[in-house]
């Protein structure tokens, strides 16, 4: 354990909450820079467009941990909680900019504004971002001279900020219809958030989902080509198999190249320190194999089942409305993942490539012990190191210290406060708002309490273990203890067991993820999860006691959390 | 049957024998032993050990009989735990039975399913390593590159007793991240509530007393020792290495050294 103790002070007036959903560890300086530059601005644009009374979440970093402050629209800086009801009532009815906000929220529902946004995303924003990223990754960074590499890095840094902003410009777009569905269906049925969300999401592997179309095209091309099928099923390192698919003639070669082109420089995590998909050939190959086997089709069946059982619980008179709200939520659902994948998810992977190239050069010159150390530099340091071609002793030590801190500290450490500046007061009750603003208020409330603050839906229970194989997967838990029970495992299930035994290899190709009570990062279960490229969490101690057979779970192989859904 | 140090021909004695033979020659503390080619092993399985073999094994005392598959090194796959290891054989008959089990383990349903996944179509060929059993008080697995983040530090997991408890994932082990020089970057103590130990010719799984469950297995000095072994082992396999280590009476043994698959 790092012996350094650091003090955590509130980064400004008001209350700040530790962000645990996306950054379970301290963030790199590069990602901090992008978040500080783009997050709040994009978020505020999104809330303004939809007339949401929350202006934005304001990020700040304390000892490299992300803290967020909810900033209500029109509130004084650092305000803790709303003014008294009478004052609030008066403000929202008398102050023109607040009234305009309420009107905007009403109009957004009337116009189904999210549909316009999704059209804009599909027609303009996403294609432009993809084109930009393709252009950036087409550059051969290894051929650039120091000045050119520094310029490219500066472009990456600016692009990261722009992409974080782009992502959050669509935050309310994709969350409002889902929050609206959650709030209304929750009121009708009283069901937990996880169960209601299952109807929206269906079930499928979320990881690498960005390239679903390209992956599907590749799977179909392989299915039509026995030689390619043999290559795919063949022996040898995953990277070689992928290279052989790319070299194949006809549809398979072009589909494989197209797929790798979109995923190669895609960040698998949220930080520049996480490997890009192209650095995980086994995971990619696993995805291709799963796609050719039609894995994931089960997910749709699960989604359909979740919808019909939820619909049964809705009073008959609300069912038509239920169908309408569900249609909107499902229509927009893909944007939730897409906005990240096509924005900073790609931008950060391209940045990583450039930083590692710069790091390799400095390491070759004896300036750094290893190339990856440079991932912990700030944008200014990057520019200076690359341009000057040298790193001082003190700077090297600083990079080492940052890396040690980043790789060993976690949000679950006892010395990392969940709140700074006190705990936040409750937001104003939704019924203080004018009638026309309440629907948006309820939707935002449902999302904020249900999705945003926790990696898991509200009420869901998380089990913590050791993350041993990256990726996020949702599916049906199958508690299996002995070989004789293997017959119960269906394609896409999550295996939950005390410890895996070698005979589990028989069922591994079927699994969507693995969770065990026991074991470390180097035990069989961990090794095979990595070999098969499926998310794995081991050493949870109590997974088999807490998870029911048949229950839906989310397995996060990056944070080590297993969440019970519904 | 030949001395382990002479079994560096991987095409004849398999990958595990090769790794251990090279490690022995490089001066790493590998327990002494012998290697059997697939033909030797088949002969032992059918007719038993001859007098010369019995004498050679008697030198070793209680032994561990391990699989050493041939021609699968290039498959970049771990065969994690698929091929049998039989620990604690004290008599010639026990060794013969163990060799039979090791040979049979190449043909189990699980092993065949795994081979199919890898696209290995040739019949499996299995050589065997017989080594002095180290009655480990502490066992560890070491990866010289982080298998998840691929960062350039050593990941060490350790527990009480024989390493089977680690490999099979039966305990939540102590976990150490070390710089390549051996300085601990993080130490997280596990809950080692059971250990596997030898009781005569049998291996038993027994409860660990409350005081030792949460106690630290490897001190800083042992971790430094781990870091010193790593470069030599990496030189042998030509890259990042996956080691199985054991300590008895404070003395370190290297039980396995192979290239990292995942």
mmCIF file of N, CA, C and O in Angstrom, chain B residues 163-227:
data_model
loop_
_atom_site.group_PDB
_atom_site.id
_atom_site.type_symbol
_atom_site.label_atom_id
_atom_site.label_comp_id
_atom_site.label_asym_id
_atom_site.label_seq_id
_atom_site.Cartn_x
_atom_site.Cartn_y
_atom_site.Cartn_z
ATOM 1 N N UNK B 163 0.674 -25.115 -3.669
ATOM 2 C CA UNK B 163 0.168 -24.140 -4.640
ATOM 3 C C UNK B 163 -1.140 -24.527 -5.301
ATOM 4 O O UNK B 163 -1.758 -23.689 -5.960
ATOM 5 N N UNK B 164 -1.561 -25.781 -5.127
ATOM 6 C CA UNK B 164 -2.821 -26.196 -5.761
ATOM 7 C C UNK B 164 -3.985 -25.297 -5.351
ATOM 8 O O UNK B 164 -4.889 -25.038 -6.134
ATOM 9 N N UNK B 165 -3.970 -24.841 -4.113
ATOM 10 C CA UNK B 165 -5.061 -23.990 -3.632
ATOM 11 C C UNK B 165 -5.121 -22.676 -4.407
ATOM 12 O O UNK B 165 -6.195 -22.122 -4.641
ATOM 13 N N UNK B 166 -3.963 -22.209 -4.839
ATOM 14 C CA UNK B 166 -3.892 -20.972 -5.631
ATOM 15 C C UNK B 166 -4.360 -21.217 -7.048
ATOM 16 O O UNK B 166 -5.171 -20.479 -7.601
ATOM 17 N N UNK B 167 -3.783 -22.274 -7.644
ATOM 18 C CA UNK B 167 -4.054 -22.560 -9.047
ATOM 19 C C UNK B 167 -5.532 -22.844 -9.251
ATOM 20 O O UNK B 167 -6.147 -22.374 -10.199
ATOM 21 N N UNK B 168 -6.093 -23.608 -8.340
ATOM 22 C CA UNK B 168 -7.506 -23.952 -8.486
ATOM 23 C C UNK B 168 -8.433 -22.836 -8.004
ATOM 24 O O UNK B 168 -9.643 -22.951 -8.123
ATOM 25 N N UNK B 169 -7.841 -21.784 -7.460
ATOM 26 C CA UNK B 169 -8.684 -20.671 -7.016
ATOM 27 C C UNK B 169 -9.520 -21.021 -5.804
ATOM 28 O O UNK B 169 -10.665 -20.615 -5.691
ATOM 29 N N UNK B 170 -8.973 -21.788 -4.873
ATOM 30 C CA UNK B 170 -9.747 -22.195 -3.696
ATOM 31 C C UNK B 170 -9.667 -21.180 -2.567
ATOM 32 O O UNK B 170 -10.440 -21.238 -1.625
ATOM 33 N N UNK B 171 -8.699 -20.271 -2.650
ATOM 34 C CA UNK B 171 -8.568 -19.260 -1.589
ATOM 35 C C UNK B 171 -8.516 -17.870 -2.216
ATOM 36 O O UNK B 171 -8.257 -17.731 -3.410
ATOM 37 N N UNK B 172 -8.766 -16.878 -1.396
ATOM 38 C CA UNK B 172 -8.521 -15.500 -1.818
ATOM 39 C C UNK B 172 -7.139 -15.140 -1.300
ATOM 40 O O UNK B 172 -6.953 -14.885 -0.123
ATOM 41 N N UNK B 173 -6.157 -15.150 -2.191
ATOM 42 C CA UNK B 173 -4.759 -15.095 -1.746
ATOM 43 C C UNK B 173 -4.292 -13.690 -1.362
ATOM 44 O O UNK B 173 -4.966 -12.704 -1.644
ATOM 45 N N UNK B 174 -3.117 -13.611 -0.766
ATOM 46 C CA UNK B 174 -2.429 -12.322 -0.624
ATOM 47 C C UNK B 174 -2.013 -11.902 -2.023
ATOM 48 O O UNK B 174 -1.687 -12.744 -2.870
ATOM 49 N N UNK B 175 -2.000 -10.582 -2.231
ATOM 50 C CA UNK B 175 -1.722 -10.095 -3.563
ATOM 51 C C UNK B 175 -0.731 -8.953 -3.445
ATOM 52 O O UNK B 175 -0.945 -8.026 -2.679
ATOM 53 N N UNK B 176 0.348 -9.076 -4.184
ATOM 54 C CA UNK B 176 1.401 -8.055 -4.121
ATOM 55 C C UNK B 176 1.662 -7.546 -5.526
ATOM 56 O O UNK B 176 1.766 -8.338 -6.462
ATOM 57 N N UNK B 177 1.754 -6.239 -5.672
ATOM 58 C CA UNK B 177 2.267 -5.665 -6.922
ATOM 59 C C UNK B 177 3.659 -5.140 -6.604
ATOM 60 O O UNK B 177 3.819 -4.348 -5.672
ATOM 61 N N UNK B 178 4.641 -5.592 -7.358
ATOM 62 C CA UNK B 178 6.027 -5.195 -7.096
ATOM 63 C C UNK B 178 6.599 -4.468 -8.296
ATOM 64 O O UNK B 178 6.286 -4.806 -9.436
ATOM 65 N N UNK B 179 7.469 -3.518 -8.036
ATOM 66 C CA UNK B 179 8.263 -2.971 -9.122
ATOM 67 C C UNK B 179 9.195 -4.085 -9.566
ATOM 68 O O UNK B 179 9.379 -5.072 -8.854
ATOM 69 N N UNK B 180 9.794 -3.934 -10.727
ATOM 70 C CA UNK B 180 10.669 -5.007 -11.193
ATOM 71 C C UNK B 180 11.867 -5.188 -10.266
ATOM 72 O O UNK B 180 12.464 -6.248 -10.224
ATOM 73 N N UNK B 181 12.170 -4.158 -9.502
ATOM 74 C CA UNK B 181 13.265 -4.279 -8.544
ATOM 75 C C UNK B 181 12.823 -4.976 -7.264
ATOM 76 O O UNK B 181 13.644 -5.271 -6.404
ATOM 77 N N UNK B 182 11.526 -5.221 -7.126
ATOM 78 C CA UNK B 182 11.048 -5.960 -5.968
ATOM 79 C C UNK B 182 10.444 -5.095 -4.872
ATOM 80 O O UNK B 182 10.098 -5.604 -3.808
ATOM 81 N N UNK B 183 10.311 -3.781 -5.127
ATOM 82 C CA UNK B 183 9.714 -2.913 -4.111
ATOM 83 C C UNK B 183 8.196 -3.050 -4.176
ATOM 84 O O UNK B 183 7.613 -2.920 -5.251
ATOM 85 N N UNK B 184 7.548 -3.320 -3.034
ATOM 86 C CA UNK B 184 6.094 -3.478 -3.052
ATOM 87 C C UNK B 184 5.398 -2.161 -3.398
ATOM 88 O O UNK B 184 5.646 -1.146 -2.762
ATOM 89 N N UNK B 185 4.573 -2.177 -4.429
ATOM 90 C CA UNK B 185 3.756 -1.006 -4.744
ATOM 91 C C UNK B 185 2.403 -1.131 -4.080
ATOM 92 O O UNK B 185 1.758 -0.153 -3.786
ATOM 93 N N UNK B 186 1.941 -2.351 -3.922
ATOM 94 C CA UNK B 186 0.719 -2.520 -3.151
ATOM 95 C C UNK B 186 0.703 -3.914 -2.551
ATOM 96 O O UNK B 186 1.227 -4.864 -3.118
ATOM 97 N N UNK B 187 0.130 -3.988 -1.365
ATOM 98 C CA UNK B 187 0.039 -5.248 -0.646
ATOM 99 C C UNK B 187 -1.408 -5.382 -0.219
ATOM 100 O O UNK B 187 -1.957 -4.485 0.405
ATOM 101 N N UNK B 188 -2.054 -6.461 -0.632
ATOM 102 C CA UNK B 188 -3.416 -6.643 -0.161
ATOM 103 C C UNK B 188 -3.527 -8.058 0.393
ATOM 104 O O UNK B 188 -3.264 -9.038 -0.300
ATOM 105 N N UNK B 189 -3.834 -8.132 1.668
ATOM 106 C CA UNK B 189 -3.838 -9.429 2.336
ATOM 107 C C UNK B 189 -5.158 -10.131 2.100
ATOM 108 O O UNK B 189 -6.228 -9.532 2.217
ATOM 109 N N UNK B 190 -5.074 -11.404 1.748
ATOM 110 C CA UNK B 190 -6.284 -12.169 1.447
ATOM 111 C C UNK B 190 -6.841 -12.855 2.682
ATOM 112 O O UNK B 190 -6.414 -12.597 3.809
ATOM 113 N N UNK B 191 -7.808 -13.721 2.433
ATOM 114 C CA UNK B 191 -8.398 -14.495 3.518
ATOM 115 C C UNK B 191 -8.150 -15.959 3.177
ATOM 116 O O UNK B 191 -8.911 -16.578 2.464
ATOM 117 N N UNK B 192 -7.032 -16.464 3.686
ATOM 118 C CA UNK B 192 -6.585 -17.798 3.280
ATOM 119 C C UNK B 192 -7.142 -18.815 4.263
ATOM 120 O O UNK B 192 -6.460 -19.253 5.161
ATOM 121 N N UNK B 193 -8.407 -19.122 4.085
ATOM 122 C CA UNK B 193 -9.083 -19.906 5.120
ATOM 123 C C UNK B 193 -8.840 -21.403 5.000
ATOM 124 O O UNK B 193 -9.207 -22.151 5.875
ATOM 125 N N UNK B 194 -8.233 -21.855 3.892
ATOM 126 C CA UNK B 194 -7.885 -23.268 3.818
ATOM 127 C C UNK B 194 -6.522 -23.422 3.171
ATOM 128 O O UNK B 194 -6.038 -22.528 2.476
ATOM 129 N N UNK B 195 -5.902 -24.551 3.417
ATOM 130 C CA UNK B 195 -4.627 -24.842 2.779
ATOM 131 C C UNK B 195 -4.594 -26.320 2.423
ATOM 132 O O UNK B 195 -5.277 -27.142 3.048
ATOM 133 N N UNK B 196 -3.831 -26.621 1.386
ATOM 134 C CA UNK B 196 -3.655 -28.014 1.006
ATOM 135 C C UNK B 196 -2.265 -28.435 1.467
ATOM 136 O O UNK B 196 -1.277 -27.769 1.158
ATOM 137 N N UNK B 197 -2.222 -29.508 2.236
ATOM 138 C CA UNK B 197 -0.937 -29.995 2.743
ATOM 139 C C UNK B 197 -0.878 -31.506 2.556
ATOM 140 O O UNK B 197 -1.893 -32.163 2.360
ATOM 141 N N UNK B 198 0.343 -32.037 2.626
ATOM 142 C CA UNK B 198 0.497 -33.479 2.482
ATOM 143 C C UNK B 198 0.433 -34.136 3.851
ATOM 144 O O UNK B 198 1.038 -33.662 4.805
ATOM 145 N N UNK B 199 -0.330 -35.225 3.900
ATOM 146 C CA UNK B 199 -0.399 -36.008 5.127
ATOM 147 C C UNK B 199 -0.046 -37.435 4.713
ATOM 148 O O UNK B 199 -0.881 -38.132 4.153
ATOM 149 N N UNK B 200 1.223 -37.820 4.909
ATOM 150 C CA UNK B 200 1.677 -39.116 4.400
ATOM 151 C C UNK B 200 1.633 -39.092 2.885
ATOM 152 O O UNK B 200 2.197 -38.206 2.260
ATOM 153 N N UNK B 201 0.917 -40.049 2.294
ATOM 154 C CA UNK B 201 0.832 -40.083 0.838
ATOM 155 C C UNK B 201 -0.402 -39.351 0.339
ATOM 156 O O UNK B 201 -0.656 -39.304 -0.852
ATOM 157 N N UNK B 202 -1.183 -38.792 1.233
ATOM 158 C CA UNK B 202 -2.428 -38.145 0.808
ATOM 159 C C UNK B 202 -2.317 -36.631 0.929
ATOM 160 O O UNK B 202 -1.595 -36.109 1.775
ATOM 161 N N UNK B 203 -3.031 -35.931 0.043
ATOM 162 C CA UNK B 203 -3.129 -34.483 0.187
ATOM 163 C C UNK B 203 -4.432 -34.179 0.890
ATOM 164 O O UNK B 203 -5.466 -34.736 0.549
ATOM 165 N N UNK B 204 -4.358 -33.312 1.872
ATOM 166 C CA UNK B 204 -5.589 -32.971 2.580
ATOM 167 C C UNK B 204 -5.809 -31.458 2.527
ATOM 168 O O UNK B 204 -4.866 -30.669 2.500
ATOM 169 N N UNK B 205 -7.092 -31.118 2.478
ATOM 170 C CA UNK B 205 -7.492 -29.720 2.488
ATOM 171 C C UNK B 205 -7.863 -29.441 3.933
ATOM 172 O O UNK B 205 -8.751 -30.089 4.474
ATOM 173 N N UNK B 206 -7.169 -28.531 4.590
ATOM 174 C CA UNK B 206 -7.525 -28.293 5.994
ATOM 175 C C UNK B 206 -7.715 -26.813 6.266
ATOM 176 O O UNK B 206 -7.210 -25.957 5.538
ATOM 177 N N UNK B 207 -8.461 -26.582 7.316
ATOM 178 C CA UNK B 207 -8.780 -25.215 7.695
ATOM 179 C C UNK B 207 -7.522 -24.528 8.237
ATOM 180 O O UNK B 207 -6.717 -25.165 8.912
ATOM 181 N N UNK B 208 -7.391 -23.256 7.960
ATOM 182 C CA UNK B 208 -6.261 -22.487 8.488
ATOM 183 C C UNK B 208 -6.729 -21.777 9.758
ATOM 184 O O UNK B 208 -7.823 -21.212 9.776
ATOM 185 N N UNK B 209 -5.898 -21.834 10.787
ATOM 186 C CA UNK B 209 -6.346 -21.224 12.041
ATOM 187 C C UNK B 209 -6.484 -19.709 11.909
ATOM 188 O O UNK B 209 -5.882 -19.077 11.039
ATOM 189 N N UNK B 210 -7.290 -19.171 12.773
ATOM 190 C CA UNK B 210 -7.701 -17.768 12.667
ATOM 191 C C UNK B 210 -6.510 -16.819 12.567
ATOM 192 O O UNK B 210 -6.531 -15.853 11.810
ATOM 193 N N UNK B 211 -5.442 -17.110 13.327
ATOM 194 C CA UNK B 211 -4.308 -16.189 13.368
ATOM 195 C C UNK B 211 -3.602 -16.111 12.019
ATOM 196 O O UNK B 211 -3.141 -15.045 11.611
ATOM 197 N N UNK B 212 -3.520 -17.253 11.310
ATOM 198 C CA UNK B 212 -2.768 -17.248 10.064
ATOM 199 C C UNK B 212 -3.602 -16.838 8.855
ATOM 200 O O UNK B 212 -3.052 -16.449 7.821
ATOM 201 N N UNK B 213 -4.930 -16.970 8.944
ATOM 202 C CA UNK B 213 -5.789 -16.690 7.777
ATOM 203 C C UNK B 213 -5.492 -15.351 7.140
ATOM 204 O O UNK B 213 -5.332 -15.224 5.936
ATOM 205 N N UNK B 214 -5.433 -14.338 7.989
ATOM 206 C CA UNK B 214 -5.248 -12.989 7.459
ATOM 207 C C UNK B 214 -3.805 -12.513 7.534
ATOM 208 O O UNK B 214 -3.505 -11.381 7.169
ATOM 209 N N UNK B 215 -2.905 -13.378 8.029
ATOM 210 C CA UNK B 215 -1.504 -12.962 8.197
ATOM 211 C C UNK B 215 -0.786 -12.930 6.846
ATOM 212 O O UNK B 215 -1.125 -13.684 5.935
ATOM 213 N N UNK B 216 0.209 -12.069 6.777
ATOM 214 C CA UNK B 216 0.930 -11.899 5.520
ATOM 215 C C UNK B 216 1.849 -13.087 5.253
ATOM 216 O O UNK B 216 2.632 -13.475 6.125
ATOM 217 N N UNK B 217 1.760 -13.637 4.023
ATOM 218 C CA UNK B 217 2.545 -14.823 3.696
ATOM 219 C C UNK B 217 4.000 -14.489 3.369
ATOM 220 O O UNK B 217 4.912 -15.162 3.845
ATOM 221 N N UNK B 218 4.192 -13.475 2.512
ATOM 222 C CA UNK B 218 5.543 -13.161 2.036
ATOM 223 C C UNK B 218 5.995 -11.804 2.558
ATOM 224 O O UNK B 218 5.324 -10.796 2.318
ATOM 225 N N UNK B 219 7.126 -11.801 3.243
ATOM 226 C CA UNK B 219 7.680 -10.538 3.717
ATOM 227 C C UNK B 219 8.474 -9.854 2.616
ATOM 228 O O UNK B 219 8.624 -10.391 1.510
ATOM 229 N N UNK B 220 8.971 -8.676 2.907
ATOM 230 C CA UNK B 220 9.710 -7.914 1.901
ATOM 231 C C UNK B 220 10.931 -8.665 1.379
ATOM 232 O O UNK B 220 11.272 -8.589 0.206
ATOM 233 N N UNK B 221 11.585 -9.442 2.284
ATOM 234 C CA UNK B 221 12.788 -10.158 1.860
ATOM 235 C C UNK B 221 12.426 -11.239 0.838
ATOM 236 O O UNK B 221 13.102 -11.395 -0.185
ATOM 237 N N UNK B 222 11.329 -11.964 1.091
ATOM 238 C CA UNK B 222 10.902 -13.000 0.145
ATOM 239 C C UNK B 222 10.502 -12.376 -1.186
ATOM 240 O O UNK B 222 10.758 -12.940 -2.257
ATOM 241 N N UNK B 223 9.889 -11.195 -1.133
ATOM 242 C CA UNK B 223 9.468 -10.526 -2.374
ATOM 243 C C UNK B 223 10.692 -10.094 -3.190
ATOM 244 O O UNK B 223 10.690 -10.175 -4.420
ATOM 245 N N UNK B 224 11.728 -9.667 -2.488
ATOM 246 C CA UNK B 224 12.972 -9.312 -3.182
ATOM 247 C C UNK B 224 13.558 -10.535 -3.893
ATOM 248 O O UNK B 224 14.045 -10.458 -5.019
ATOM 249 N N UNK B 225 13.444 -11.672 -3.205
ATOM 250 C CA UNK B 225 13.935 -12.926 -3.757
ATOM 251 C C UNK B 225 13.157 -13.262 -5.045
ATOM 252 O O UNK B 225 13.737 -13.697 -6.041
ATOM 253 N N UNK B 226 11.853 -13.036 -5.003
ATOM 254 C CA UNK B 226 11.015 -13.263 -6.185
ATOM 255 C C UNK B 226 11.513 -12.397 -7.341
ATOM 256 O O UNK B 226 11.709 -12.864 -8.464
ATOM 257 N N UNK B 227 11.736 -11.118 -7.037
ATOM 258 C CA UNK B 227 12.154 -10.188 -8.097
ATOM 259 C C UNK B 227 13.510 -10.590 -8.676
ATOM 260 O O UNK B 227 13.783 -10.313 -9.849
#
